[in-house]
CSV table of C-alpha atoms in Angstrom, one decimal:
chain,number,residue,atom,x,y,z
A,1,UNK,CA,3.3,144.4,84.4
A,2,UNK,CA,4.8,140.9,85.3
A,3,UNK,CA,2.7,138.4,86.4
A,4,UNK,CA,3.4,137.5,90.1
A,5,UNK,CA,4.2,133.9,89.3
A,6,UNK,CA,6.9,135.3,86.7
A,7,UNK,CA,8.6,137.4,89.4
A,8,UNK,CA,9.0,134.5,91.8
A,9,UNK,CA,12.1,133.0,90.3
A,10,UNK,CA,13.7,136.3,90.1
A,11,UNK,CA,12.9,137.0,93.7
A,12,UNK,CA,14.1,133.6,94.7
A,13,UNK,CA,17.4,134.1,92.7
A,14,UNK,CA,18.0,137.5,94.5
A,15,UNK,CA,17.1,136.1,97.8
A,16,UNK,CA,19.6,133.2,97.2
A,17,UNK,CA,22.2,135.6,96.1
A,18,UNK,CA,21.8,137.8,99.2
A,19,UNK,CA,21.9,134.7,101.3
A,20,UNK,CA,25.1,133.4,99.6
A,21,UNK,CA,26.7,136.7,99.8
A,22,UNK,CA,25.7,136.7,103.6
A,23,UNK,CA,27.3,133.2,104.1
A,24,UNK,CA,30.4,134.1,102.3
A,25,UNK,CA,30.9,137.4,104.3
A,26,UNK,CA,30.0,135.5,107.5
A,27,UNK,CA,32.7,132.9,106.7
A,28,UNK,CA,35.2,135.4,105.8
A,29,UNK,CA,34.6,137.4,108.9
A,30,UNK,CA,34.8,134.2,111.1
A,31,UNK,CA,38.2,133.3,109.1
A,32,UNK,CA,39.7,136.9,109.8
A,33,UNK,CA,38.6,136.8,113.5
A,34,UNK,CA,39.9,133.2,113.8
A,35,UNK,CA,43.2,134.2,112.2
A,36,UNK,CA,43.3,137.3,114.5
A,37,UNK,CA,42.8,135.2,117.5
A,38,UNK,CA,45.6,132.8,116.6
A,39,UNK,CA,48.0,135.8,116.1
A,40,UNK,CA,46.8,137.3,119.4
A,41,UNK,CA,47.6,134.2,121.3
A,42,UNK,CA,50.9,133.6,119.7
A,43,UNK,CA,51.8,137.2,120.6
A,44,UNK,CA,50.6,136.9,124.3
A,45,UNK,CA,52.6,133.6,124.4
A,46,UNK,CA,55.7,135.5,123.2
A,47,UNK,CA,55.3,138.4,125.6
A,48,UNK,CA,54.7,135.8,128.6
A,49,UNK,CA,57.8,134.0,127.5
A,50,UNK,CA,59.6,137.3,127.2
A,51,UNK,CA,58.5,138.3,130.9
A,52,UNK,CA,59.3,134.9,132.2
A,53,UNK,CA,62.9,134.7,131.0
A,54,UNK,CA,63.6,138.4,132.2
A,55,UNK,CA,62.3,137.4,135.6
A,56,UNK,CA,64.4,134.2,135.6
A,57,UNK,CA,67.5,136.1,134.4
A,58,UNK,CA,67.0,138.9,137.1
A,59,UNK,CA,66.6,136.5,139.8
A,60,UNK,CA,69.4,133.8,139.1
A,61,UNK,CA,73.0,133.8,138.4
A,62,UNK,CA,72.9,130.9,135.7
A,63,UNK,CA,75.5,128.4,134.9
A,64,UNK,CA,79.3,128.1,135.2
A,65,UNK,CA,79.2,129.5,131.7
A,66,UNK,CA,78.5,133.0,133.2
A,67,UNK,CA,81.6,132.6,135.2
A,68,UNK,CA,83.7,131.6,132.4
A,69,UNK,CA,82.3,134.5,130.1
A,70,UNK,CA,83.0,136.9,133.0
A,71,UNK,CA,86.6,135.5,133.2
A,72,UNK,CA,86.8,135.9,129.3
A,73,UNK,CA,85.5,139.5,129.6
A,74,UNK,CA,88.0,140.3,132.4
A,75,UNK,CA,90.9,139.0,130.2
A,76,UNK,CA,89.7,140.9,127.2
A,77,UNK,CA,89.3,144.1,129.2
A,78,UNK,CA,92.9,143.8,130.6
A,79,UNK,CA,94.8,142.2,128.0
A,80,UNK,CA,92.9,142.2,124.5
A,81,UNK,CA,91.7,139.8,121.9
A,82,UNK,CA,95.0,138.2,120.9
A,83,UNK,CA,96.3,137.6,124.4
A,84,UNK,CA,92.8,135.9,125.3
A,85,UNK,CA,92.8,133.7,122.3
A,86,UNK,CA,96.5,132.6,123.0
A,87,UNK,CA,96.1,132.0,126.8
A,88,UNK,CA,92.7,130.5,126.9
A,89,UNK,CA,92.0,127.2,124.8
A,90,UNK,CA,88.2,127.5,126.0
A,91,UNK,CA,87.8,130.8,124.3
A,92,UNK,CA,86.5,129.8,120.9
A,93,UNK,CA,84.2,132.6,120.2
A,94,UNK,CA,84.6,135.0,117.3
A,95,UNK,CA,85.3,138.6,117.8
A,96,UNK,CA,81.9,140.1,117.9
A,97,UNK,CA,81.1,138.1,120.9
A,98,UNK,CA,84.5,139.2,122.5
A,99,UNK,CA,83.5,142.8,122.0
A,100,UNK,CA,80.1,142.4,123.6
A,101,UNK,CA,81.7,140.7,126.5
A,102,UNK,CA,84.2,143.3,127.0
A,103,UNK,CA,81.3,145.9,126.8
A,104,UNK,CA,79.0,144.4,129.4
A,105,UNK,CA,82.3,144.0,131.7
A,106,UNK,CA,82.5,147.7,131.6
A,107,UNK,CA,78.7,148.3,132.2
A,108,UNK,CA,78.8,145.7,135.0
A,109,UNK,CA,81.4,148.0,137.0
A,110,UNK,CA,79.4,151.1,136.5
A,111,UNK,CA,77.5,152.2,139.6
A,112,UNK,CA,74.5,153.4,137.7
A,113,UNK,CA,73.9,149.9,136.1
A,114,UNK,CA,74.4,148.1,139.1
A,115,UNK,CA,71.9,150.3,140.9
A,116,UNK,CA,69.4,149.2,138.2
A,117,UNK,CA,70.1,145.5,138.3
A,118,UNK,CA,72.1,145.4,135.0
A,119,UNK,CA,74.7,143.1,136.1
A,120,UNK,CA,76.8,140.9,134.0
A,121,UNK,CA,74.7,137.7,134.5
A,122,UNK,CA,71.7,139.6,133.3
A,123,UNK,CA,73.6,141.4,130.5
A,124,UNK,CA,74.9,138.0,129.2
A,125,UNK,CA,71.4,136.6,128.9
A,126,UNK,CA,69.5,139.6,127.5
A,127,UNK,CA,70.4,139.3,123.9
A,128,UNK,CA,69.4,135.7,123.8
A,129,UNK,CA,66.1,136.6,125.5
A,130,UNK,CA,65.4,139.3,122.9
A,131,UNK,CA,66.5,137.1,120.0
A,132,UNK,CA,64.0,134.5,121.0
A,133,UNK,CA,61.2,137.0,120.8
A,134,UNK,CA,62.4,138.3,117.5
A,135,UNK,CA,62.3,134.8,116.0
A,136,UNK,CA,58.8,134.4,117.2
A,137,UNK,CA,57.7,137.5,115.5
A,138,UNK,CA,59.7,136.5,112.3
A,139,UNK,CA,58.0,133.2,112.2
A,140,UNK,CA,54.6,134.7,112.7
A,141,UNK,CA,55.3,137.2,110.0
A,142,UNK,CA,56.3,134.5,107.7
A,143,UNK,CA,53.2,132.2,108.4
A,144,UNK,CA,50.9,135.2,107.7
A,145,UNK,CA,52.6,136.3,104.4
A,146,UNK,CA,53.8,133.1,102.9
A,147,UNK,CA,51.5,130.3,102.2
A,148,UNK,CA,54.3,127.9,101.6
A,149,UNK,CA,55.2,127.9,105.3
A,150,UNK,CA,52.4,126.3,107.4
A,151,UNK,CA,52.7,126.2,111.1
A,152,UNK,CA,49.7,125.6,113.1
A,153,UNK,CA,49.0,128.1,115.9
A,154,UNK,CA,49.4,125.5,118.7
A,155,UNK,CA,52.8,124.9,117.3
A,156,UNK,CA,53.8,128.5,117.3
A,157,UNK,CA,52.6,129.0,121.0
A,158,UNK,CA,54.5,125.9,122.1
A,159,UNK,CA,57.5,127.4,120.3
A,160,UNK,CA,57.1,130.6,122.0
A,161,UNK,CA,56.5,128.9,125.5
A,162,UNK,CA,59.0,126.3,124.9
A,163,UNK,CA,60.4,125.1,128.2
A,164,UNK,CA,63.7,124.4,126.4
A,165,UNK,CA,63.8,128.0,125.4
A,166,UNK,CA,62.7,129.2,128.7
A,167,UNK,CA,65.3,127.3,130.5
A,168,UNK,CA,68.2,127.8,128.1
A,169,UNK,CA,67.6,131.5,127.4
A,170,UNK,CA,66.4,132.5,130.7
A,171,UNK,CA,68.7,130.7,132.9
A,172,UNK,CA,71.9,129.3,131.3
A,173,UNK,CA,73.8,132.4,130.0
A,174,UNK,CA,75.2,131.9,126.6
A,175,UNK,CA,75.0,133.3,123.1
A,176,UNK,CA,73.3,130.5,121.2
A,177,UNK,CA,69.9,131.9,120.9
A,178,UNK,CA,71.4,134.9,119.2
A,179,UNK,CA,73.1,132.7,116.4
A,180,UNK,CA,69.9,130.7,115.9
A,181,UNK,CA,68.0,134.0,115.4
A,182,UNK,CA,70.5,135.2,112.6
A,183,UNK,CA,70.2,131.9,110.9
A,184,UNK,CA,66.4,131.9,111.0
A,185,UNK,CA,66.5,135.5,109.5
A,186,UNK,CA,69.0,134.2,106.7
A,187,UNK,CA,66.4,131.4,106.0
A,188,UNK,CA,63.5,133.5,105.7
A,189,UNK,CA,65.5,136.0,103.6
A,190,UNK,CA,65.9,133.1,101.2
A,191,UNK,CA,62.3,132.3,101.3
A,192,UNK,CA,61.6,135.9,100.3
A,193,UNK,CA,64.2,135.8,97.5
A,194,UNK,CA,66.5,138.3,99.1
A,195,UNK,CA,70.2,137.2,98.5
A,196,UNK,CA,71.7,140.3,100.1
A,197,UNK,CA,70.0,139.9,103.4
A,198,UNK,CA,70.6,136.0,103.3
A,199,UNK,CA,74.2,136.8,103.2
A,200,UNK,CA,74.5,139.3,105.7
A,201,UNK,CA,72.4,137.3,108.3
A,202,UNK,CA,74.4,134.3,107.7
A,203,UNK,CA,77.5,136.3,108.2
A,204,UNK,CA,76.2,137.8,111.4
A,205,UNK,CA,75.3,134.3,112.5
A,206,UNK,CA,78.9,133.4,111.9
A,207,UNK,CA,80.1,136.3,114.3
A,208,UNK,CA,78.3,134.7,117.4
A,209,UNK,CA,79.1,131.0,116.6
A,210,UNK,CA,81.0,129.4,113.7
A,211,UNK,CA,78.7,126.4,113.2
A,212,UNK,CA,76.4,128.4,110.6
A,213,UNK,CA,79.6,128.1,108.3
A,214,UNK,CA,78.3,124.4,107.9
A,215,UNK,CA,75.4,125.9,106.0
A,216,UNK,CA,77.2,128.3,103.7
A,217,UNK,CA,77.5,125.8,101.0
A,218,UNK,CA,73.8,125.2,101.1
A,219,UNK,CA,73.0,129.1,100.6
A,220,UNK,CA,75.8,129.3,98.1
A,221,UNK,CA,74.6,126.6,95.8
A,222,UNK,CA,70.9,127.7,96.2
A,223,UNK,CA,71.8,131.3,94.9
A,224,UNK,CA,74.2,130.0,92.3
A,225,UNK,CA,71.5,128.0,90.8
A,226,UNK,CA,69.7,131.3,90.5
A,227,UNK,CA,72.6,133.2,89.0
A,228,UNK,CA,72.7,135.4,92.2
A,229,UNK,CA,76.0,134.3,93.5
A,230,UNK,CA,77.4,137.7,93.9
A,231,UNK,CA,74.4,139.2,95.4
A,232,UNK,CA,74.8,136.6,98.3
A,233,UNK,CA,78.5,136.1,98.3
A,234,UNK,CA,79.6,140.0,98.3
A,235,UNK,CA,77.4,140.9,101.4
A,236,UNK,CA,78.5,137.7,103.2
A,237,UNK,CA,82.1,138.3,102.4
A,238,UNK,CA,82.2,142.0,103.3
A,239,UNK,CA,80.1,141.6,106.5
A,240,UNK,CA,82.6,138.8,107.8
A,241,UNK,CA,85.8,140.7,106.6
A,242,UNK,CA,84.8,143.7,108.4
A,243,UNK,CA,83.8,141.9,111.7
A,244,UNK,CA,86.7,139.7,111.5
A,245,UNK,CA,89.4,142.2,110.4
A,246,UNK,CA,91.3,142.4,113.8
A,247,UNK,CA,92.1,138.7,114.1
A,248,UNK,CA,92.4,138.0,110.3
A,249,UNK,CA,94.9,140.9,109.9
A,250,UNK,CA,96.9,140.5,113.4
A,251,UNK,CA,96.7,136.8,114.5
A,252,UNK,CA,95.0,134.7,111.7
A,253,UNK,CA,96.7,131.4,112.8
A,254,UNK,CA,95.6,131.8,116.4
A,255,UNK,CA,92.1,132.8,115.4
A,256,UNK,CA,91.5,129.9,113.0
A,257,UNK,CA,92.9,127.6,115.7
A,258,UNK,CA,90.8,128.6,118.5
A,259,UNK,CA,87.5,129.3,116.7
A,260,UNK,CA,87.2,127.0,113.8
A,261,UNK,CA,89.0,123.9,115.4
A,262,UNK,CA,86.5,123.5,118.4
A,263,UNK,CA,84.8,120.2,118.8
A,264,UNK,CA,82.6,120.1,121.9
A,265,UNK,CA,82.7,117.4,124.5
A,266,UNK,CA,83.2,113.6,123.9
A,267,UNK,CA,81.1,111.1,125.5
A,268,UNK,CA,78.0,112.9,126.6
A,269,UNK,CA,75.8,112.8,123.5
A,270,UNK,CA,74.7,110.3,120.7
A,271,UNK,CA,77.3,108.0,119.3
A,272,UNK,CA,80.1,108.9,121.5
A,273,UNK,CA,78.0,108.4,124.5
A,274,UNK,CA,77.2,104.9,123.4
A,275,UNK,CA,80.9,104.3,122.8
A,276,UNK,CA,81.7,105.6,126.2
A,277,UNK,CA,79.3,103.1,127.5
A,278,UNK,CA,81.4,100.3,126.4
A,279,UNK,CA,83.8,101.0,129.1
A,280,UNK,CA,86.8,100.7,126.8
A,281,UNK,CA,89.6,102.8,127.8
A,282,UNK,CA,90.1,104.3,124.4
A,283,UNK,CA,86.6,105.7,124.5
A,284,UNK,CA,86.3,106.7,128.1
A,285,UNK,CA,87.9,110.1,128.3
A,286,UNK,CA,85.1,112.8,128.7
A,287,UNK,CA,86.7,116.1,127.4
A,288,UNK,CA,86.9,118.5,124.4
A,289,UNK,CA,90.7,118.7,124.0
A,290,UNK,CA,93.7,116.2,124.5
A,291,UNK,CA,91.6,113.2,123.5
A,292,UNK,CA,93.0,109.8,123.0
A,293,UNK,CA,93.8,108.7,119.5
A,294,UNK,CA,90.8,106.6,118.8
A,295,UNK,CA,88.5,109.2,120.2
A,296,UNK,CA,90.1,111.8,117.9
A,297,UNK,CA,89.8,109.4,114.8
A,298,UNK,CA,86.1,109.0,115.7
A,299,UNK,CA,85.5,112.6,116.2
A,300,UNK,CA,87.2,113.4,112.8
A,301,UNK,CA,85.1,110.7,111.0
A,302,UNK,CA,81.9,111.9,112.4
A,303,UNK,CA,82.8,115.4,111.5
A,304,UNK,CA,83.6,114.5,108.0
A,305,UNK,CA,80.4,112.6,107.7
A,306,UNK,CA,78.3,115.5,108.6
A,307,UNK,CA,80.2,117.8,106.3
A,308,UNK,CA,79.6,115.4,103.3
A,309,UNK,CA,76.0,114.8,104.2
A,310,UNK,CA,75.4,118.6,104.3
A,311,UNK,CA,77.1,119.1,101.1
A,312,UNK,CA,75.3,116.4,99.3
A,313,UNK,CA,71.9,117.9,100.5
A,314,UNK,CA,73.0,121.3,99.4
A,315,UNK,CA,74.0,120.1,95.9
A,316,UNK,CA,71.2,117.8,95.2
A,317,UNK,CA,68.7,120.3,96.5
A,318,UNK,CA,70.1,123.6,95.0
A,319,UNK,CA,67.5,123.9,92.4
A,320,UNK,CA,64.4,123.6,94.6
A,321,UNK,CA,62.5,126.6,95.9
A,322,UNK,CA,62.9,128.6,99.0
A,323,UNK,CA,60.4,126.5,100.9
A,324,UNK,CA,62.6,123.5,100.1
A,325,UNK,CA,65.4,125.3,101.5
A,326,UNK,CA,63.8,125.6,105.0
A,327,UNK,CA,63.4,121.6,104.8
A,328,UNK,CA,67.0,121.3,103.7
A,329,UNK,CA,68.3,123.1,106.8
A,330,UNK,CA,66.0,121.2,109.1
A,331,UNK,CA,67.4,118.0,107.5
A,332,UNK,CA,70.8,119.2,108.0
A,333,UNK,CA,70.4,120.2,111.4
A,334,UNK,CA,68.8,116.7,112.3
A,335,UNK,CA,71.8,115.0,110.7
A,336,UNK,CA,74.3,117.2,112.5
A,337,UNK,CA,72.6,116.4,115.8
A,338,UNK,CA,72.3,112.6,115.2
A,339,UNK,CA,75.9,112.3,114.1
A,340,UNK,CA,77.7,115.0,116.2
A,341,UNK,CA,80.6,113.8,118.5
A,342,UNK,CA,79.2,115.9,121.3
A,343,UNK,CA,76.9,118.7,122.2
A,344,UNK,CA,76.2,121.1,125.0
A,345,UNK,CA,72.8,121.8,126.5
A,346,UNK,CA,72.4,125.2,125.2
A,347,UNK,CA,72.8,123.7,121.6
A,348,UNK,CA,69.1,122.5,121.7
A,349,UNK,CA,67.9,125.9,120.7
A,350,UNK,CA,70.0,125.7,117.4
A,351,UNK,CA,67.8,123.4,115.4
A,352,UNK,CA,64.2,124.1,117.1
A,353,UNK,CA,62.9,126.8,114.6
A,354,UNK,CA,63.9,124.9,111.4
A,355,UNK,CA,62.3,121.6,112.6
A,356,UNK,CA,59.2,123.6,113.6
A,357,UNK,CA,59.0,125.1,110.2
A,358,UNK,CA,59.6,121.6,108.4
A,359,UNK,CA,57.5,119.3,110.6
A,360,UNK,CA,55.5,120.8,113.6
A,361,UNK,CA,54.7,117.2,114.7
A,362,UNK,CA,58.4,116.2,114.9
A,363,UNK,CA,58.9,119.7,116.7
A,364,UNK,CA,56.4,118.8,119.3
A,365,UNK,CA,58.0,115.5,120.2
A,366,UNK,CA,61.6,117.1,120.1
A,367,UNK,CA,60.3,119.7,122.5
A,368,UNK,CA,58.9,117.1,124.9
A,369,UNK,CA,62.0,115.0,124.9
A,370,UNK,CA,64.5,117.9,125.0
A,371,UNK,CA,62.5,119.4,127.9
A,372,UNK,CA,63.3,116.4,130.0
A,373,UNK,CA,66.9,116.5,129.0
A,374,UNK,CA,67.4,120.2,129.8
A,375,UNK,CA,65.5,120.0,133.0
A,376,UNK,CA,67.5,117.1,134.6
A,377,UNK,CA,70.6,118.8,133.5
A,378,UNK,CA,70.0,122.0,135.1
A,379,UNK,CA,68.2,120.3,138.1
A,380,UNK,CA,71.1,118.0,138.8
A,381,UNK,CA,73.9,120.8,138.2
A,382,UNK,CA,71.9,123.2,140.4
A,383,UNK,CA,71.4,120.7,143.1
A,384,UNK,CA,67.7,120.7,142.9
A,385,UNK,CA,64.9,123.5,142.8
A,386,UNK,CA,64.8,126.2,143.1
A,387,UNK,CA,67.6,127.0,140.7
A,388,UNK,CA,70.1,129.9,141.3
A,389,UNK,CA,73.4,128.6,140.1
A,390,UNK,CA,74.2,125.4,138.2
A,391,UNK,CA,77.8,124.0,138.0
A,392,UNK,CA,78.3,121.2,135.6
A,393,UNK,CA,81.3,118.8,136.5
A,394,UNK,CA,82.5,115.6,135.1
A,395,UNK,CA,81.4,113.8,138.2
A,396,UNK,CA,77.8,115.0,137.7
A,397,UNK,CA,77.6,114.1,133.8
A,398,UNK,CA,76.9,110.5,134.6
A,399,UNK,CA,73.8,111.5,136.1
A,400,UNK,CA,72.2,113.6,133.7
A,401,UNK,CA,73.8,112.4,130.5
A,402,UNK,CA,71.3,109.3,130.2
A,403,UNK,CA,68.6,111.9,129.7
A,404,UNK,CA,70.2,112.7,126.4
A,405,UNK,CA,69.0,109.6,125.0
A,406,UNK,CA,65.5,110.8,124.6
A,407,UNK,CA,66.1,113.8,122.3
A,408,UNK,CA,68.8,111.9,120.4
A,409,UNK,CA,66.5,108.9,119.8
A,410,UNK,CA,63.7,111.4,118.5
A,411,UNK,CA,66.0,112.8,116.0
A,412,UNK,CA,67.1,109.3,114.9
A,413,UNK,CA,63.4,108.4,114.5
A,414,UNK,CA,62.7,111.7,112.8
A,415,UNK,CA,65.7,111.3,110.2
A,416,UNK,CA,64.2,107.7,109.3
A,417,UNK,CA,60.7,108.7,108.9
A,418,UNK,CA,61.6,111.8,107.0
A,419,UNK,CA,63.6,109.6,104.5
A,420,UNK,CA,60.8,107.0,104.1
A,421,UNK,CA,58.5,109.9,103.4
A,422,UNK,CA,60.9,111.3,100.9
A,423,UNK,CA,61.0,107.9,99.2
A,424,UNK,CA,57.2,107.5,99.3
A,425,UNK,CA,56.8,110.8,97.4
A,426,UNK,CA,59.7,110.0,95.0
A,427,UNK,CA,60.5,106.3,94.4
A,428,UNK,CA,63.5,107.2,92.3
A,429,UNK,CA,65.4,108.7,95.1
A,430,UNK,CA,68.6,107.3,96.1
A,431,UNK,CA,70.5,108.1,99.4
A,432,UNK,CA,74.0,107.9,97.8
A,433,UNK,CA,73.7,109.9,94.8
A,434,UNK,CA,74.6,113.5,93.4
A,435,UNK,CA,71.4,113.3,91.2
A,436,UNK,CA,69.3,116.5,91.5
A,437,UNK,CA,66.3,116.2,93.9
A,438,UNK,CA,63.0,117.0,92.3
């Protein structure tokens, strides 16, 4: 028989082990519960945003873009795609958007749809509203399954309930959120090492707006560095070819002119706005076509700068991992918005998910400043609260355009700070260089 004294260390050890096990179990349980709570609140925020956007879309008409899209849809229904490209310089959308417009124009004229409120103004906004919800779910899934992507719960909740998203997707009436969704899915596919999906999603994004083509070299170099060029390129080419087959085979020159040469408005954003403030005649025309020579030269120079900058990022960072690709996309979007000759208000949803994944803090500031810009744009063009229809005119842009300074300045500051952080991590890094980033 063991002496009681000799059993004491054993009993203490067992007690300590049980106690330690209980503490570990308790901490794990708390961690799981905390994780579940954060997931729960993000989902609640996403569902609340979905309901709010649907409510707004069901009770408002939207902006003059809804009228423009209705006119496009009518022309497509009566005359077809080629005639619409030929007779409307403003129609700069890829064929898939045209097919959707033609479909909802037909639905809008069905008595059954009208009886249930499925009108054109709602149907043009519905894909964007659903796309926003899908992006939240995709980001939430990514955060839960990939430790390389760290987004705090507060940032995900803010993203789901972002005033920018609520106003643009719920009220505006355009296809931009759908394009952003496909580009996010392409980025997540890259993170998951799925070149086929990355190619398909990038191609689908290009069917909504052509701006994702800017990031084609980035994904191409990334997959080439991993000897998966064909796995990415073939699905991208096949998807694009199938969905662009009508214009490419019947009227390629017209298609390329209308869709690929579009350049947004001069004088309402960033550098071109500051040039406009000089009141020099050669920089004073606010339009997206028939610009004076010096405005055209400036637009071309800014576009070339953006393209070269994105190509440099794509080449130098091609061998970094999928997580770095997210940062590359965020950096490229920031450069795009800082140096873009012009943007429209609905473009603000393009970069938000990528800035969120790269830097939640920058995202928070960008949401705050962009919300001011977006709110005053709609409030001015809608004639004050409550909003029902907002009509943007050249006369009104002098009132709301100064509010664009806030998000633009935020992105300029973010660009400078991100570069300083990169230099701090790697003092050998050079701005103008083709040397690989490490």
